[in-house]
Short mmCIF file of C-alpha atoms in Angstrom, two decimals:
data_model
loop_
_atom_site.label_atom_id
_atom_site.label_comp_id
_atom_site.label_asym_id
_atom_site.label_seq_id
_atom_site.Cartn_x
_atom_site.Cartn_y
_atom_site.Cartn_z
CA UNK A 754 119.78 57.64 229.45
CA UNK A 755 115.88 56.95 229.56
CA UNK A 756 114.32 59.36 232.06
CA UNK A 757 112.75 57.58 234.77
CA UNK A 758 109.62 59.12 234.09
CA UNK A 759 109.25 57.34 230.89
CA UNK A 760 109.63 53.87 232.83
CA UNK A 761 107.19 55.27 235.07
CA UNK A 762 104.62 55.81 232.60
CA UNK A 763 105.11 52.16 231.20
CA UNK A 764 104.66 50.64 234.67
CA UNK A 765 101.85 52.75 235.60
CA UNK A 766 100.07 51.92 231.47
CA UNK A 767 100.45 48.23 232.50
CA UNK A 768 98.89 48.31 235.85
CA UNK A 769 95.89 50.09 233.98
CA UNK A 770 95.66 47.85 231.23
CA UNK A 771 95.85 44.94 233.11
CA UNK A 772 93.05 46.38 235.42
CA UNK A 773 90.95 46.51 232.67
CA UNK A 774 91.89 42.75 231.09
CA UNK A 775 91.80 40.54 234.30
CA UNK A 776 87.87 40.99 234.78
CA UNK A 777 87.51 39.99 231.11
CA UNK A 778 89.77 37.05 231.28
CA UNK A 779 87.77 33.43 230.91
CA UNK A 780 84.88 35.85 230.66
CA UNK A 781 82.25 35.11 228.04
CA UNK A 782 82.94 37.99 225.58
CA UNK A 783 81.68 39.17 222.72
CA UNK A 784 84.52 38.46 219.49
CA UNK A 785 84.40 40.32 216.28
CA UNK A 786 86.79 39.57 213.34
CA UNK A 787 89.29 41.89 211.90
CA UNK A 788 90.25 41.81 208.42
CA UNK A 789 93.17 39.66 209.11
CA UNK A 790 90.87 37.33 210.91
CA UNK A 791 92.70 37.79 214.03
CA UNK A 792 90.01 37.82 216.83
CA UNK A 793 89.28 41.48 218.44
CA UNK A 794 87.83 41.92 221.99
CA UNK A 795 86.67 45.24 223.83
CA UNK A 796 89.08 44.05 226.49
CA UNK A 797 92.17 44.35 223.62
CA UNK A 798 90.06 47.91 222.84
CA UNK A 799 89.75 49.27 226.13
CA UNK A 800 93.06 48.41 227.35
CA UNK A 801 94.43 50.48 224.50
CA UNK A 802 91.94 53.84 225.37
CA UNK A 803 93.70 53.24 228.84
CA UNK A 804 97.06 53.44 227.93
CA UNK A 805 96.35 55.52 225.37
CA UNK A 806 94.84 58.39 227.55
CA UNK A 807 97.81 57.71 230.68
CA UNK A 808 100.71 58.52 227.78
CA UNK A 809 98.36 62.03 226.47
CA UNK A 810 98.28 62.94 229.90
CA UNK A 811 102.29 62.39 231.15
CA UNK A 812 104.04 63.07 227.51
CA UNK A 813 101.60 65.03 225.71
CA UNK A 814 104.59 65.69 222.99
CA UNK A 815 105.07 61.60 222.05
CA UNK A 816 103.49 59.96 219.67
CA UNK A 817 101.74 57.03 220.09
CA UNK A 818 101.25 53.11 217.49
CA UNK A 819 98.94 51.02 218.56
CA UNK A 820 97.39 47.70 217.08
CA UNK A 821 93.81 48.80 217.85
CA UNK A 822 93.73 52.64 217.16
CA UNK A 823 96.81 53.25 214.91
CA UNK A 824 99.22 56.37 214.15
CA UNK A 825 99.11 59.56 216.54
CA UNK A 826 102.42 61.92 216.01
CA UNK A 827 104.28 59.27 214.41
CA UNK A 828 107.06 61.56 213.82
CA UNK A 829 107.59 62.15 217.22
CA UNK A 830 111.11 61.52 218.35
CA UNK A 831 109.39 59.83 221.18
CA UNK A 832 106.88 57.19 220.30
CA UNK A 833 105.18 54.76 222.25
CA UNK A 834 104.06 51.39 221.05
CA UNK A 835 101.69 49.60 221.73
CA UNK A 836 99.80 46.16 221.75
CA UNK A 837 97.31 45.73 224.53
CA UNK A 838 96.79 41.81 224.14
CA UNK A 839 99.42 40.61 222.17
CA UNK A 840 98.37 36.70 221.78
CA UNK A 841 94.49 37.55 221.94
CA UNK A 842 93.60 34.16 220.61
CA UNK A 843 95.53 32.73 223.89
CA UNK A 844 93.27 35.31 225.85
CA UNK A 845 89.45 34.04 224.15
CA UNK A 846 90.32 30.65 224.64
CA UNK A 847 91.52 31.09 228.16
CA UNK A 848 94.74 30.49 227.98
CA UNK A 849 97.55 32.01 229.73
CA UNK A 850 100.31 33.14 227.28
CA UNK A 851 99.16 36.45 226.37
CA UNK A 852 100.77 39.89 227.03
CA UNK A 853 100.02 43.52 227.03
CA UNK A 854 103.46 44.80 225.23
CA UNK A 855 104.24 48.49 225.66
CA UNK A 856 107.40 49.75 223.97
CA UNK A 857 108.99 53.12 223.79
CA UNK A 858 111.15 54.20 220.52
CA UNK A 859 113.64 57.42 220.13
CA UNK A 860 114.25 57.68 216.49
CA UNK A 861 112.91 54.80 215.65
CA UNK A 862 115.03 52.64 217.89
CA UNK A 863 113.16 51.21 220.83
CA UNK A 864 114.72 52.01 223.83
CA UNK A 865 112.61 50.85 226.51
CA UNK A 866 109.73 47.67 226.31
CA UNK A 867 107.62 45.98 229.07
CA UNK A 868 105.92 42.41 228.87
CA UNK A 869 103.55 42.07 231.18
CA UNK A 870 101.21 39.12 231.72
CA UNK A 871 98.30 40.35 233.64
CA UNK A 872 96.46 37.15 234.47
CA UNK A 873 99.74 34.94 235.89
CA UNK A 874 101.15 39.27 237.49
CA UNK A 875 104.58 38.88 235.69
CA UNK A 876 106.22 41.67 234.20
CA UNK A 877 109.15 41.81 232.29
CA UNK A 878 111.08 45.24 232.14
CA UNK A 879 114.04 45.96 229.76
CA UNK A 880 115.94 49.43 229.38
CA UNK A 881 118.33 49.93 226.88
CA UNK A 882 122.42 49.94 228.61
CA UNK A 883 120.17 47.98 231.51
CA UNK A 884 119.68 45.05 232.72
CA UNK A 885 116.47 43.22 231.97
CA UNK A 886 114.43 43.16 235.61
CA UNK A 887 111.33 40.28 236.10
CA UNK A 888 108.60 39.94 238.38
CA UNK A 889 106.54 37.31 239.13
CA UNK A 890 105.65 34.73 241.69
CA UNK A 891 106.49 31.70 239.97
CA UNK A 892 110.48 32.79 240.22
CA UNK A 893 112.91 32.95 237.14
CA UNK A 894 116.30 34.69 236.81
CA UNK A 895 116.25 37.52 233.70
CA UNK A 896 119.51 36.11 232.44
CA UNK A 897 119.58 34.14 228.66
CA UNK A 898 121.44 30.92 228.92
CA UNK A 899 124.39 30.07 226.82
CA UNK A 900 123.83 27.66 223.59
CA UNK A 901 125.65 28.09 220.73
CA UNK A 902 124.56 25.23 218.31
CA UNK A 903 120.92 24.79 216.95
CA UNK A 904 121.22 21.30 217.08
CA UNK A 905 121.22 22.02 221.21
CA UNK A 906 118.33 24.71 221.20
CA UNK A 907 114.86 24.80 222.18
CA UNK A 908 113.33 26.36 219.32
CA UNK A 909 110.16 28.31 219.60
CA UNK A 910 107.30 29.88 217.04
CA UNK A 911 103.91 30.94 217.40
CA UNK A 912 101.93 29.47 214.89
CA UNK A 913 102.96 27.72 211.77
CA UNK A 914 100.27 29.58 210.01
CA UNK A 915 102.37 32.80 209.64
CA UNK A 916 104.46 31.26 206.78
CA UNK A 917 103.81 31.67 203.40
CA UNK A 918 105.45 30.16 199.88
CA UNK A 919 108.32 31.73 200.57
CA UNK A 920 109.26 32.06 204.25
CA UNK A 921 108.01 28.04 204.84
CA UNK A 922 110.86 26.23 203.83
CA UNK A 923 113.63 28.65 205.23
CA UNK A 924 111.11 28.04 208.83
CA UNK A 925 111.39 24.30 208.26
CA UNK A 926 115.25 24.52 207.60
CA UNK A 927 116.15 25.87 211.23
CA UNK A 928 113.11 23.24 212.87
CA UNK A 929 114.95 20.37 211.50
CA UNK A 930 118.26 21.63 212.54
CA UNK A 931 116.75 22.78 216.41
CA UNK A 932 117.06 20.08 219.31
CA UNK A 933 113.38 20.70 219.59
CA UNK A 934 110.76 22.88 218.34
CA UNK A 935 108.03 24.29 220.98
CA UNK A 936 104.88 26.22 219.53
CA UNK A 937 102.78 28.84 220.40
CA UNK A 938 103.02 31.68 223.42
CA UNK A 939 102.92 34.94 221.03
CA UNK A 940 105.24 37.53 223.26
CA UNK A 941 104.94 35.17 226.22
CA UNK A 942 107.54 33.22 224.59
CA UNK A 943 109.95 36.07 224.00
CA UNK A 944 109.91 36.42 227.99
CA UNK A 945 110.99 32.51 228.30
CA UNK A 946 113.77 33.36 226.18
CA UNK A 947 114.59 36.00 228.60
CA UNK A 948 114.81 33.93 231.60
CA UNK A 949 116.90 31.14 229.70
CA UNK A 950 114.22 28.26 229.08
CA UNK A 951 113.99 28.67 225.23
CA UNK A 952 117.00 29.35 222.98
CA UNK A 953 115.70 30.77 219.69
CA UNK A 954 112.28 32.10 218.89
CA UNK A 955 111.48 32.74 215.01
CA UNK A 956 108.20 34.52 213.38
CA UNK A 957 106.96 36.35 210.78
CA UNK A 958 104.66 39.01 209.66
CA UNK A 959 105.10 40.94 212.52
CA UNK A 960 104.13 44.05 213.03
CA UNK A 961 106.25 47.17 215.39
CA UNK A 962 103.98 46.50 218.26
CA UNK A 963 104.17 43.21 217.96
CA UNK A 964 108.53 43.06 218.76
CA UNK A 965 109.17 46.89 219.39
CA UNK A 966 108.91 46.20 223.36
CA UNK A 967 110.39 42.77 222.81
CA UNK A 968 114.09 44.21 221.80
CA UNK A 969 115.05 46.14 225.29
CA UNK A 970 113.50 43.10 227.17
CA UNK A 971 115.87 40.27 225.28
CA UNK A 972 118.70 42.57 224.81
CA UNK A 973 119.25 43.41 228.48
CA UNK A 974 119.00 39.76 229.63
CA UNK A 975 122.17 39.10 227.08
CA UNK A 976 120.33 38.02 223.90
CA UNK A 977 119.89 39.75 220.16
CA UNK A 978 116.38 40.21 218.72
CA UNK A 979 116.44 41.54 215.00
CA UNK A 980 114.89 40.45 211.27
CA UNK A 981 115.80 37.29 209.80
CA UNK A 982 118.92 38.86 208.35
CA UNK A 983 120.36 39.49 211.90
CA UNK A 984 119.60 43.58 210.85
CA UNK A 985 117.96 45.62 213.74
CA UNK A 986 114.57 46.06 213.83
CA UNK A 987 113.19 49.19 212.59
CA UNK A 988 109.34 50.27 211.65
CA UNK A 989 110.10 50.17 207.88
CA UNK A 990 111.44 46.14 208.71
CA UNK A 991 110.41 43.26 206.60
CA UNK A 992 107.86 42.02 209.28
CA UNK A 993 110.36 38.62 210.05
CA UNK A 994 111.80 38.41 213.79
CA UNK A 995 114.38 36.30 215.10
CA UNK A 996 115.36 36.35 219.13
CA UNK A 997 118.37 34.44 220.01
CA UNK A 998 119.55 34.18 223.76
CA UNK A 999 122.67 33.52 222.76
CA UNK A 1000 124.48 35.79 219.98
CA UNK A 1001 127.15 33.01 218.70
CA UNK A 1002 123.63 31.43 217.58
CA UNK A 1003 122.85 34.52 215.16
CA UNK A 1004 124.85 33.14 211.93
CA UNK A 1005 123.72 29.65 212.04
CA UNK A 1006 120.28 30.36 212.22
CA UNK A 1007 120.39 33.76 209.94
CA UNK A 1008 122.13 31.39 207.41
CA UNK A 1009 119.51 28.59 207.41
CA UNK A 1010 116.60 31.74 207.78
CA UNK A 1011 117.96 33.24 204.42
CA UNK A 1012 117.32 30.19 202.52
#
């Protein structure tokens, strides 16, 4: 059982992040490049101090993995994870289909995650043994749909780009075999999986905070999120993520993923 507090804290870490990212939103801002080239904003920065600071003050004891500022008391049985603009390329070109992703692990397994797109106010909130809950004011039901053929599903990645050599073709061998194959939407896409518009979502070289607050949100709306493989996700993971919303999806799409 996750003590309500802790859901508390991730609630009350996306209101202040998203406090801090709406003013910046279409806002002419100053970009700087990481060394993966990925683009870096003080709004992706700041967001991070913010939540940073609200889990220090609540759970002093947790540790805390963030995108931005890295490792604090990693070994933790509690950690918090973090990404404070997951899709940041979405949010310097203006659009929509970003997400501040806040995910809580106990030994290693995350237990709690939250999805929250500040711009469009929708939030989605997944507890492990729960039932994933959704807010927004566009409507949508937090319930995956049944399909249990590729050749049916609405396949969706975030950028081609992500594949190298090696991962490419296995990528290309579920697209051809997918009804249809949608691009884009970083974790915003993971949420339409949750509320039964997209079947399958595939990626690779992801990082913890890029799917640890991902698992609790697909999981309690009746999917599976885990590695290529169909293994759980853990920190020490191979960086591939596959989200089905329906599990009698996992072996066709594992089998065409492992090449």
């Amino acid at each position: 059982m996750i003590p309500a507090a802790f859901r508390e804290t991730a609630e009350a870490a996306a209101d202040a992040a998203g406090a801090v990212i709406r003013p910046l939103f279409r806002s002419q801002l100053l970009v700087e490049a990481k060394g993966d080239a990925s683009p870096v904003t003080e709004a992706d920065k700041a967001a991070e101090r913010t939540i940073r600071a609200l889990i220090a003050q609540r759970h002093p004891d947790h540790g805390v993995i963030g995108e931005e500022y890295g490792e604090t008391n990693a070994g933790a049985d509690w950690v918090w994870v973090l990404d404070p603009i997951d899709g940041t390329r979405a949010f310097v070109t203006g659009r929509p289909l970003f997400g501040t992703l806040i995910g809580l692990l106990h030994k290693g397994v995350p237990v709690l995650g939250l999805i929250d797109q500040p711009a469009t106010r929708e939030r989605w909130t997944g507890i492990s043994g729960q039932a994933t809950e959704f807010r927004s004011d566009f409507g949508g039901t937090p319930r995956c749909r049944p399909c249990a053929t590729l050749a049916e599903a609405e396949l969706s990645c975030t950028s081609p780009d992500m594949f190298d050599a090696a991962t490419a073709p296995r990528f290309a061998a579920a697209k051809a075999a997918a009804r249809r194959t949608t691009w884009g939407g970083d974790c915003y896409a993971y949420g339409l999986l949750a509320l039964g518009l997209v079947d399958a979502v595939v990626d690779a070289t992801m990082k913890p905070w890029d799917w640890a607050a991902l698992v609790p949100v697909i999981e309690g709306a009746g999917g599976r999120c885990t590695d290529w493989a169909g293994r759980p996700l853990r920190l020490d993971s191979d960086g591939t993520v596959l989200a089905v919303g329906d599990a009698a999806l996992l072996p066709e799409i594992s089998r065409l993923l492992a090449g």
